[in-house]
C-alpha positions as YAML, in Angstrom:
chain: A
units: angstrom
residues:
- id: 1
  name: THR
  ca: [-12.13, 7.60, 14.69]
- id: 2
  name: GLY
  ca: [-11.35, 4.15, 13.64]
- id: 3
  name: LEU
  ca: [-8.07, 2.60, 12.80]
- id: 4
  name: ASP
  ca: [-5.35, 5.00, 11.37]
- id: 5
  name: GLY
  ca: [-7.72, 8.20, 11.54]
- id: 6
  name: MET
  ca: [-10.55, 6.63, 9.29]
- id: 7
  name: GLU
  ca: [-14.14, 6.06, 10.32]
- id: 8
  name: VAL
  ca: [-17.18, 4.71, 8.34]
- id: 9
  name: ASP
  ca: [-20.50, 5.61, 10.29]
- id: 10
  name: VAL
  ca: [-22.73, 5.92, 7.19]
- id: 11
  name: LEU
  ca: [-23.59, 3.13, 4.71]
- id: 12
  name: GLY
  ca: [-22.87, 4.70, 1.13]
- id: 13
  name: GLY
  ca: [-20.49, 5.32, -1.76]
- id: 14
  name: LYS
  ca: [-18.48, 7.93, -3.40]
- id: 15
  name: HIS
  ca: [-19.18, 8.30, -7.14]
- id: 16
  name: ASN
  ca: [-18.03, 11.68, -8.43]
- id: 17
  name: LEU
  ca: [-16.05, 13.04, -11.32]
- id: 18
  name: THR
  ca: [-16.29, 16.61, -12.26]
- id: 19
  name: ASP
  ca: [-16.10, 17.76, -16.05]
- id: 20
  name: VAL
  ca: [-12.40, 18.81, -15.82]
- id: 21
  name: ASN
  ca: [-11.55, 15.43, -14.31]
- id: 22
  name: ALA
  ca: [-13.33, 13.76, -17.14]
- id: 23
  name: VAL
  ca: [-11.56, 15.57, -19.85]
- id: 24
  name: ILE
  ca: [-8.26, 15.02, -18.32]
- id: 25
  name: GLY
  ca: [-9.33, 11.28, -18.00]
- id: 26
  name: ILE
  ca: [-10.14, 10.97, -21.64]
- id: 27
  name: HIS
  ca: [-6.75, 12.17, -22.65]
- id: 28
  name: GLN
  ca: [-4.99, 10.13, -20.37]
- id: 29
  name: LEU
  ca: [-6.57, 7.15, -21.75]
- id: 30
  name: LYS
  ca: [-4.45, 7.70, -24.83]
- id: 31
  name: GLN
  ca: [-1.29, 7.20, -22.49]
- id: 32
  name: LEU
  ca: [-2.70, 4.25, -20.91]
- id: 33
  name: PRO
  ca: [-0.54, 1.54, -22.35]
- id: 34
  name: GLU
  ca: [2.72, 3.63, -21.77]
- id: 35
  name: LEU
  ca: [1.64, 4.31, -18.23]
- id: 36
  name: MET
  ca: [0.79, 0.76, -17.53]
- id: 37
  name: LYS
  ca: [3.97, -0.21, -18.72]
- id: 38
  name: GLN
  ca: [6.10, 2.36, -16.59]
- id: 39
  name: ARG
  ca: [3.91, 1.03, -13.63]
- id: 40
  name: GLN
  ca: [4.66, -2.56, -14.43]
- id: 41
  name: THR
  ca: [8.30, -1.74, -14.69]
- id: 42
  name: LEU
  ca: [8.57, -0.02, -11.39]
- id: 43
  name: ALA
  ca: [6.75, -2.98, -9.67]
- id: 44
  name: GLN
  ca: [9.19, -5.34, -10.97]
- id: 45
  name: HIS
  ca: [11.82, -3.14, -9.58]
- id: 46
  name: TYR
  ca: [10.10, -3.23, -6.15]
- id: 47
  name: PHE
  ca: [10.30, -7.03, -6.38]
- id: 48
  name: THR
  ca: [13.98, -6.76, -7.49]
- id: 49
  name: CYS
  ca: [15.03, -4.47, -4.65]
- id: 50
  name: PHE
  ca: [12.95, -6.34, -1.85]
- id: 51
  name: LYS
  ca: [14.79, -9.73, -2.79]
- id: 52
  name: LYS
  ca: [18.09, -8.05, -2.36]
- id: 53
  name: THR
  ca: [17.52, -7.26, 1.30]
- id: 54
  name: SER
  ca: [16.51, -9.22, 4.40]
- id: 55
  name: LEU
  ca: [13.05, -7.80, 4.74]
- id: 56
  name: ILE
  ca: [11.30, -10.90, 3.53]
- id: 57
  name: GLU
  ca: [12.94, -13.04, 5.86]
- id: 58
  name: GLN
  ca: [12.11, -10.62, 8.76]
- id: 59
  name: GLY
  ca: [8.39, -11.27, 7.79]
- id: 60
  name: LEU
  ca: [7.59, -8.52, 5.43]
- id: 61
  name: GLU
  ca: [4.95, -9.92, 2.86]
- id: 62
  name: LEU
  ca: [5.08, -9.05, -0.73]
- id: 63
  name: PRO
  ca: [2.20, -9.07, -3.13]
- id: 64
  name: MET
  ca: [1.83, -11.86, -5.88]
- id: 65
  name: GLU
  ca: [4.38, -11.35, -8.47]
- id: 66
  name: ASP
  ca: [1.60, -11.46, -11.37]
- id: 67
  name: PHE
  ca: [2.65, -9.35, -14.35]
- id: 68
  name: LEU
  ca: [-0.17, -11.02, -16.51]
- id: 69
  name: HIS
  ca: [-3.38, -10.04, -14.52]
- id: 70
  name: SER
  ca: [-2.40, -7.02, -12.70]
- id: 71
  name: ASN
  ca: [-2.47, -3.44, -13.88]
- id: 72
  name: TRP
  ca: [-0.09, -2.40, -10.70]
- id: 73
  name: HIS
  ca: [-2.28, 0.62, -9.90]
- id: 74
  name: MET
  ca: [-0.85, 0.04, -6.41]
- id: 75
  name: PHE
  ca: [2.00, -1.68, -4.76]
- id: 76
  name: GLN
  ca: [1.20, -2.97, -1.12]
- id: 77
  name: VAL
  ca: [3.19, -4.76, 1.27]
- id: 78
  name: VAL
  ca: [2.06, -6.38, 4.71]
- id: 79
  name: LEU
  ca: [4.17, -5.45, 7.48]
- id: 80
  name: PRO
  ca: [5.50, -7.81, 10.04]
- id: 81
  name: ILE
  ca: [3.02, -6.24, 12.47]
- id: 82
  name: GLU
  ca: [3.40, -8.97, 15.41]
- id: 83
  name: LYS
  ca: [7.19, -7.99, 15.60]
- id: 84
  name: LEU
  ca: [6.62, -4.40, 15.30]
- id: 85
  name: ASN
  ca: [4.00, -4.40, 18.10]
- id: 86
  name: GLN
  ca: [6.47, -6.16, 20.31]
- id: 87
  name: LEU
  ca: [8.52, -2.88, 19.99]
- id: 88
  name: GLY
  ca: [5.60, -0.76, 20.42]
- id: 89
  name: MET
  ca: [5.37, 0.12, 16.87]
- id: 90
  name: ASN
  ca: [2.54, -0.11, 14.35]
- id: 91
  name: ARG
  ca: [1.78, 0.47, 10.86]
- id: 92
  name: ALA
  ca: [1.04, 4.11, 11.89]
- id: 93
  name: THR
  ca: [4.49, 4.48, 13.26]
- id: 94
  name: VAL
  ca: [6.08, 3.09, 9.97]
- id: 95
  name: MET
  ca: [4.17, 5.46, 7.89]
- id: 96
  name: GLN
  ca: [5.35, 8.48, 10.04]
- id: 97
  name: LYS
  ca: [8.96, 7.26, 9.80]
- id: 98
  name: LEU
  ca: [8.46, 7.07, 6.03]
- id: 99
  name: LYS
  ca: [6.68, 10.36, 5.81]
- id: 100
  name: ASP
  ca: [9.56, 12.01, 7.83]
- id: 101
  name: MET
  ca: [11.76, 10.87, 5.01]
- id: 102
  name: ASN
  ca: [9.56, 12.49, 2.43]
- id: 103
  name: ILE
  ca: [7.82, 9.18, 1.31]
- id: 104
  name: GLY
  ca: [4.07, 9.23, 1.10]
- id: 105
  name: THR
  ca: [2.29, 5.81, 1.70]
- id: 106
  name: GLY
  ca: [-1.47, 4.97, 2.20]
- id: 107
  name: VAL
  ca: [-3.87, 2.40, 3.59]
- id: 108
  name: HIS
  ca: [-6.41, 1.45, 1.02]
- id: 109
  name: TYR
  ca: [-7.90, -1.64, 2.29]
- id: 110
  name: PRO
  ca: [-8.86, -1.26, 5.90]
- id: 111
  name: LEU
  ca: [-10.63, -4.01, 7.81]
- id: 112
  name: ILE
  ca: [-14.30, -2.91, 7.49]
- id: 113
  name: SER
  ca: [-15.18, -4.85, 10.65]
- id: 114
  name: ASP
  ca: [-13.11, -2.07, 12.68]
- id: 115
  name: PHE
  ca: [-15.80, 0.70, 11.49]
- id: 116
  name: LYS
  ca: [-18.40, 1.77, 13.65]
- id: 117
  name: LEU
  ca: [-21.05, 0.99, 11.00]
- id: 118
  name: TYR
  ca: [-20.02, -2.55, 10.61]
- id: 119
  name: GLN
  ca: [-19.65, -3.04, 14.38]
- id: 120
  name: GLU
  ca: [-23.30, -1.74, 14.77]
- id: 121
  name: LEU
  ca: [-24.22, -4.25, 12.23]
- id: 122
  name: GLY
  ca: [-22.55, -6.96, 14.31]
- id: 123
  name: TYR
  ca: [-19.44, -7.69, 12.43]
- id: 124
  name: ASN
  ca: [-16.46, -8.48, 14.70]
- id: 125
  name: SER
  ca: [-12.90, -8.63, 13.21]
- id: 126
  name: ASP
  ca: [-12.44, -11.51, 15.58]
- id: 127
  name: GLN
  ca: [-14.30, -13.62, 13.23]
- id: 128
  name: THR
  ca: [-11.91, -12.95, 10.34]
- id: 129
  name: PRO
  ca: [-8.44, -13.45, 11.86]
- id: 130
  name: VAL
  ca: [-6.46, -13.44, 8.58]
- id: 131
  name: ALA
  ca: [-8.49, -10.30, 7.44]
- id: 132
  name: GLN
  ca: [-7.75, -8.79, 10.87]
- id: 133
  name: ARG
  ca: [-3.88, -9.29, 10.80]
- id: 134
  name: VAL
  ca: [-3.83, -7.92, 7.10]
- id: 135
  name: GLY
  ca: [-6.10, -5.16, 7.61]
- id: 136
  name: SER
  ca: [-3.79, -3.75, 10.39]
- id: 137
  name: ALA
  ca: [-0.74, -4.27, 8.52]
- id: 138
  name: ILE
  ca: [-1.12, -3.66, 4.79]
- id: 139
  name: LEU
  ca: [0.58, -0.54, 3.45]
- id: 140
  name: THR
  ca: [0.50, 0.86, -0.04]
- id: 141
  name: LEU
  ca: [3.86, 2.24, -1.10]
- id: 142
  name: PRO
  ca: [4.40, 4.81, -3.81]
- id: 143
  name: LEU
  ca: [3.83, 3.56, -7.39]
- id: 144
  name: PHE
  ca: [3.13, 6.02, -10.04]
- id: 145
  name: PRO
  ca: [4.34, 6.66, -13.53]
- id: 146
  name: LEU
  ca: [6.47, 9.48, -12.92]
- id: 147
  name: MET
  ca: [8.55, 7.68, -10.39]
- id: 148
  name: THR
  ca: [12.00, 6.39, -11.55]
- id: 149
  name: THR
  ca: [13.87, 3.25, -10.33]
- id: 150
  name: PHE
  ca: [15.80, 5.37, -8.03]
- id: 151
  name: ASP
  ca: [12.60, 6.46, -6.31]
- id: 152
  name: VAL
  ca: [11.70, 2.61, -5.78]
- id: 153
  name: GLU
  ca: [15.20, 2.12, -4.60]
- id: 154
  name: ARG
  ca: [14.74, 4.83, -1.89]
- id: 155
  name: VAL
  ca: [11.39, 3.66, -0.79]
- id: 156
  name: VAL
  ca: [13.10, 0.20, -0.21]
- id: 157
  name: HIS
  ca: [15.99, 1.64, 1.52]
- id: 158
  name: ALA
  ca: [14.09, 3.67, 3.73]
- id: 159
  name: LEU
  ca: [11.63, 0.68, 4.70]
- id: 160
  name: GLN
  ca: [14.97, -1.25, 5.37]
- id: 161
  name: LEU
  ca: [16.23, 1.34, 7.74]
- id: 162
  name: ILE
  ca: [12.88, 1.48, 9.75]
- id: 163
  name: LEU
  ca: [12.37, -2.31, 9.87]
- id: 164
  name: GLN
  ca: [16.13, -3.05, 10.79]
- id: 165
  name: GLU
  ca: [14.88, -2.31, 14.41]
- id: 166
  name: ILE
  ca: [13.01, -5.51, 14.50]
...
């Protein structure tokens, strides 16, 4: 398997929605403005909390602080991967430590040239060094409308505890 247990060996897509999910989605559309507002509030709180830490100075990269053009469906950071690697750590290590603290994270934009299919097509991650760095270090933090500002603070604090080692 590829990076972080993911692998792509067949070109294709996933385009399915069950009838039940469609019905739920139709009703959720009525709540969309409220849900988007809550996501924006939580994203703003992430920025506020991160700015109160030394994580940015330690190399943690935040997303663009754009509240006009983003729907904040995700909040992603780029970990200081070089520093982590020097300590024998990587993104998977950070993800596991957060999971041990009951904080779920994800990887939503892996580097496609790391997948078998694209390697067989001739793609090489060495050709895209910035994408290679970000692809190995990007981490999706929890962000969903039922979260509270306390939840955001807990996530930032947990990440701070983990990264204080670097």
